[in-house]
CSV table of C-alpha atoms in Angstrom, one decimal:
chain,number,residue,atom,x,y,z
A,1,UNK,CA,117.4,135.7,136.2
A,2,UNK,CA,115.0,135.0,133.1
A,3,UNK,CA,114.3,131.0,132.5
A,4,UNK,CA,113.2,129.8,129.2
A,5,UNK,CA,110.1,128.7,129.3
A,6,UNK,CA,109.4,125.1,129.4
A,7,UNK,CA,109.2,123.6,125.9
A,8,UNK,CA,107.7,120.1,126.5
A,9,UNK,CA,104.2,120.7,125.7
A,10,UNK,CA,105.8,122.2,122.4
A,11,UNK,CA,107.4,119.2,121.9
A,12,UNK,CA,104.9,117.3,123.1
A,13,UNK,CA,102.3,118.5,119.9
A,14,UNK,CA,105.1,118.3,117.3
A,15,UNK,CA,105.2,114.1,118.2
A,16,UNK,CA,101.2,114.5,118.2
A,17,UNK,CA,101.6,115.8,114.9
A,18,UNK,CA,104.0,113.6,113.3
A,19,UNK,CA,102.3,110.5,114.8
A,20,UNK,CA,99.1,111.1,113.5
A,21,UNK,CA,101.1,112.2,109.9
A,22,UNK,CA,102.1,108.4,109.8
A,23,UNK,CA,98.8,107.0,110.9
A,24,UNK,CA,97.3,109.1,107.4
A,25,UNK,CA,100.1,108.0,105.5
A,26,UNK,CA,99.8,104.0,106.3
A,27,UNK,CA,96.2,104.5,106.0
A,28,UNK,CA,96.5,105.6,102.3
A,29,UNK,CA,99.2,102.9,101.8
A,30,UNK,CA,96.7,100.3,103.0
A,31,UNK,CA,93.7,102.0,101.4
A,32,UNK,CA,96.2,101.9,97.9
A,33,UNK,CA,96.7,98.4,98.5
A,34,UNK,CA,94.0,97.1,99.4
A,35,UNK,CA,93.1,98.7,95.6
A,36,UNK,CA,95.8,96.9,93.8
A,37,UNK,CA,94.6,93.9,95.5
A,38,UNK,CA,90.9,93.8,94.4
A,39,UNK,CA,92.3,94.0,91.3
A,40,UNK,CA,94.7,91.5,91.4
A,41,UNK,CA,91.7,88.9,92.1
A,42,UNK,CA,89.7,90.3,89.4
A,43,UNK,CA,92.8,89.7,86.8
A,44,UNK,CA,92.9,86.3,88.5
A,45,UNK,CA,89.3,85.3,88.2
A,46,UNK,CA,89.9,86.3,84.4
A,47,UNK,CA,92.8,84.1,84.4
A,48,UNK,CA,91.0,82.2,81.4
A,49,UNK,CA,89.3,84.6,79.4
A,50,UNK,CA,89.4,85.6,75.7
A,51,UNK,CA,93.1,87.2,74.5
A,52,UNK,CA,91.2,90.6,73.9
A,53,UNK,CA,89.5,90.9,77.1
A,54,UNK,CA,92.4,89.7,79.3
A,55,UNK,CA,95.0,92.4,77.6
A,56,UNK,CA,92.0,95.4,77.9
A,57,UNK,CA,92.0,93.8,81.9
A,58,UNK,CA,95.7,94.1,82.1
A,59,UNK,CA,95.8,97.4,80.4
A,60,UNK,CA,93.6,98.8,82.7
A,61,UNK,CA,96.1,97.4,85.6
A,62,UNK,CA,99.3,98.8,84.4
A,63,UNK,CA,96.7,102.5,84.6
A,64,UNK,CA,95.6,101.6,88.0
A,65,UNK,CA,99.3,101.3,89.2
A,66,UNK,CA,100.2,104.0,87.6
A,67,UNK,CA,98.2,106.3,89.3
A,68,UNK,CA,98.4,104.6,92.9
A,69,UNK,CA,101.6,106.5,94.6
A,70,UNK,CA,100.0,109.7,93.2
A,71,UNK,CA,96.2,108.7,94.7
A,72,UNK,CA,98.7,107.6,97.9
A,73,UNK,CA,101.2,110.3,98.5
A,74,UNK,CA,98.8,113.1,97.3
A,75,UNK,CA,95.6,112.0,99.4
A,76,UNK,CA,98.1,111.4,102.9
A,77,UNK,CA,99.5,115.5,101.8
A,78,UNK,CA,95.7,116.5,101.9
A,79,UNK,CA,94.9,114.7,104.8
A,80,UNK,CA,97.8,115.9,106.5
A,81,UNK,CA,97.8,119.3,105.7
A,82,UNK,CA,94.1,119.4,106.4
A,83,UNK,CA,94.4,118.4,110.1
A,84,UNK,CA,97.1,120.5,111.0
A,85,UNK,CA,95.3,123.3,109.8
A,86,UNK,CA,91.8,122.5,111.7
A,87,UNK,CA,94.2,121.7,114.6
A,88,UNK,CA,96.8,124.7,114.1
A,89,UNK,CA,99.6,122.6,114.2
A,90,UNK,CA,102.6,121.9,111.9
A,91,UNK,CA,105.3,119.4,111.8
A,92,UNK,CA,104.3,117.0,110.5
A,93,UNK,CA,103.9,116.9,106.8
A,94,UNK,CA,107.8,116.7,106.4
A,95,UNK,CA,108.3,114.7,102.8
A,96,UNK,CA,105.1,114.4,102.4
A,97,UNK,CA,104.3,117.2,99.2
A,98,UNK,CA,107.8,116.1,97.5
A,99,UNK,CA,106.7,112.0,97.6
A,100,UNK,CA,103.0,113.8,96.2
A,101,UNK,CA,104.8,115.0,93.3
A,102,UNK,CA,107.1,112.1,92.7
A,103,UNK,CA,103.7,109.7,92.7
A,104,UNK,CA,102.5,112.5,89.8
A,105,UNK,CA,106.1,112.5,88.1
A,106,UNK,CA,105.4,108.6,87.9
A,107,UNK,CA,102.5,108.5,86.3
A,108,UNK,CA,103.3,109.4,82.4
A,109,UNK,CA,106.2,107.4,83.3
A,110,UNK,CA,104.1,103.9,83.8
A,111,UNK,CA,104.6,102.7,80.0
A,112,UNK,CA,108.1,102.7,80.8
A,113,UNK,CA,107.6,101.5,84.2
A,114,UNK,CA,105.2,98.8,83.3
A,115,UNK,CA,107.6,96.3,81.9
A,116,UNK,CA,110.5,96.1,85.1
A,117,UNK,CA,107.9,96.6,87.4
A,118,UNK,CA,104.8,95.0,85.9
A,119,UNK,CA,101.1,96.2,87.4
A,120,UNK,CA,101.4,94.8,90.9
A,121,UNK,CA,105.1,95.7,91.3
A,122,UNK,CA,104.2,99.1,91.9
A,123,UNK,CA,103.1,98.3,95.3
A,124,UNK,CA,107.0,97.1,95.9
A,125,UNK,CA,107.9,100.6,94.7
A,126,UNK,CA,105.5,101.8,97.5
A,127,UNK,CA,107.3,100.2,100.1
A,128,UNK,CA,110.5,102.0,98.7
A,129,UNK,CA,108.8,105.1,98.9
A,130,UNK,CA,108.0,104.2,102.7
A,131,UNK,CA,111.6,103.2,103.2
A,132,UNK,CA,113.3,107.1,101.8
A,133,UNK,CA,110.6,109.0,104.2
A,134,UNK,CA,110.9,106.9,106.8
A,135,UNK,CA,114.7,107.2,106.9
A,136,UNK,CA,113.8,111.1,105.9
A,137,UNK,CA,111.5,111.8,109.2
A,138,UNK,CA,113.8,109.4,111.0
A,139,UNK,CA,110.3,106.8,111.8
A,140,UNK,CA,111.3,103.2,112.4
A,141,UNK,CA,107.7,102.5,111.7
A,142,UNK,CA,107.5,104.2,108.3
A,143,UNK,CA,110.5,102.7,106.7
A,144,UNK,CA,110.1,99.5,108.9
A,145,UNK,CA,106.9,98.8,107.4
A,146,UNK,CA,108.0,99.9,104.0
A,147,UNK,CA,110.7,97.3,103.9
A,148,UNK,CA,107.9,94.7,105.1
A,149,UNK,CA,106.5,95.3,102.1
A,150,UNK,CA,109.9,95.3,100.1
A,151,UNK,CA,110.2,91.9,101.2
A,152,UNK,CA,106.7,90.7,100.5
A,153,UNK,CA,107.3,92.0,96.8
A,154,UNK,CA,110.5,90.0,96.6
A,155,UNK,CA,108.4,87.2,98.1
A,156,UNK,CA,105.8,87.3,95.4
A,157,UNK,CA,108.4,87.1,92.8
A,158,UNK,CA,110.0,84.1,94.9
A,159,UNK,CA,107.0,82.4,94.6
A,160,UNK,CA,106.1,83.1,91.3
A,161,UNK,CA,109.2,81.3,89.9
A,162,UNK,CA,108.6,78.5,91.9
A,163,UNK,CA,105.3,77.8,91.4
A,164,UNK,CA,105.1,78.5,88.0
A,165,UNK,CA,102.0,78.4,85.5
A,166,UNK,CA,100.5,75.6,87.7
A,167,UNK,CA,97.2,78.2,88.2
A,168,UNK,CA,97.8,78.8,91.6
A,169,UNK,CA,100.3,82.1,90.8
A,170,UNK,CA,97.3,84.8,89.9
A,171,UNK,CA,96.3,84.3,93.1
A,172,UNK,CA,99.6,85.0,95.1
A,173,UNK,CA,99.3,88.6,94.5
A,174,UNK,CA,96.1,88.8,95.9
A,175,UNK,CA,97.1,87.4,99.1
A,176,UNK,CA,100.2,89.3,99.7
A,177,UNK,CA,98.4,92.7,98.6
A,178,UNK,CA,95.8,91.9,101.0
A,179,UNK,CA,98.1,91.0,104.1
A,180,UNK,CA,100.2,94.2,103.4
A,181,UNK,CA,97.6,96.1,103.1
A,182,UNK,CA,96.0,94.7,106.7
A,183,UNK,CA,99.8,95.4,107.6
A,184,UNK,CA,99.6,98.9,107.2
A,185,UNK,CA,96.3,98.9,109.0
A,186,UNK,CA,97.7,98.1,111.7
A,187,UNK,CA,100.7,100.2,112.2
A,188,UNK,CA,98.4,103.1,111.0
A,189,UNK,CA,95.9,102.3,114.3
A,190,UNK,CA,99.3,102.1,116.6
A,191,UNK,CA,100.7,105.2,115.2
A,192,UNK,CA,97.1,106.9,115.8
A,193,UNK,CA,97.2,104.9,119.5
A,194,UNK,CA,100.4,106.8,120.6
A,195,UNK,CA,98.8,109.9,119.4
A,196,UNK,CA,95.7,109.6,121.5
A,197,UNK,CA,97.9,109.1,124.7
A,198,UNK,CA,100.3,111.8,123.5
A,199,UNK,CA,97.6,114.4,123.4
A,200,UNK,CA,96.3,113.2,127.2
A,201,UNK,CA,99.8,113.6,128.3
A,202,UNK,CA,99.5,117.4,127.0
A,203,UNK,CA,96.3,118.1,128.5
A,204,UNK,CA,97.4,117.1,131.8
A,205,UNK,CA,100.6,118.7,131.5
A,206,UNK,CA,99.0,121.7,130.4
């Protein structure tokens, strides 16, 4: 009797694939981050300046935003679709080219965005983002850490009511950019960690 042949190495590259999809695509959240915060602390080191200069800075912010979950989603498609072709593997990209054009969709959409969300509560819209795939590719880390960052937007606004306009507020987006941003780091060097000893299982199984 014919046997089927045994698909674990099969399965085996598919998880290789999607793991190292979520290391790219926390790696581009971070690397977006990380973006939104420098500029965070150079709209608070400006905190004082001149009306003119401090609405061209903020202009320039709402822009920024605006183009982040297209610079995000788009440059973790690339990536992705890049490596599976250099490694001839598929799998997993899934979500990835729909979020890319959604980050595109949003951009001539950041006027009216700009004003619920403001220029750093684009990186809470992020974390939403995170959220759908995650629940989409069915990755506790990818909509885990999406609603860590969720929370840390609601915990920016928190804090921005309490504290008020006692000069310490421009600088709580700075922080909180910069630890979600390390965040993401991190899950992106696990999710490329359980890749690495993914692909030695294969080899020795091979």
């Amino acid at each position: 009797m014919d046997t089927l042949p045994d698909a674990g190495p099969d399965l085996r590259r598919r998880e290789i694939a999607v793991r190292r999809a979520e290391g790219v695509l926390l790696r581009s959240h971070a690397a977006g981050l990380a973006v939104l915060a420098a500029w965070a602390a150079v709209i608070a080191s400006n905190a004082d300046a001149e009306p003119q200069r401090a609405i061209g800075l903020a202009v320039l912010g709402f822009a920024l935003a605006g183009v982040t979950p297209a610079f995000v989603y788009g440059a973790a498609w690339w990536a992705v679709r890049a490596g599976e072709r250099s490694r001839r593997t598929s799998g997993g990209g899934a979500g990835l080219g729909v979020a890319a054009v959604v980050g595109l969709v949003l951009v001539p959409l950041q006027p009216a965005l700009a004003l619920p969300l403001g220029a750093f509560g684009m990186w809470g819209l992020l974390g939403l983002g995170l959220v759908a795939l995650g629940l989409y590719r069915r990755s506790r880390l990818l909509w885990g850490a999406g609603a860590g960052v969720v929370a840390l937007h609601l915990l920016v606004r928190l804090v921005l009511l309490v504290v008020g306009s006692s000069g310490f507020e421009a600088w709580v987006p700075v922080v909180l950019s910069a630890v979600a941003s390390v965040g993401f780091g991190a899950c992106a060097s696990w999710a490329s960690t359980q890749a690495r000893r993914s692909q030695h299982a294969v080899r020795f199984a091979v």
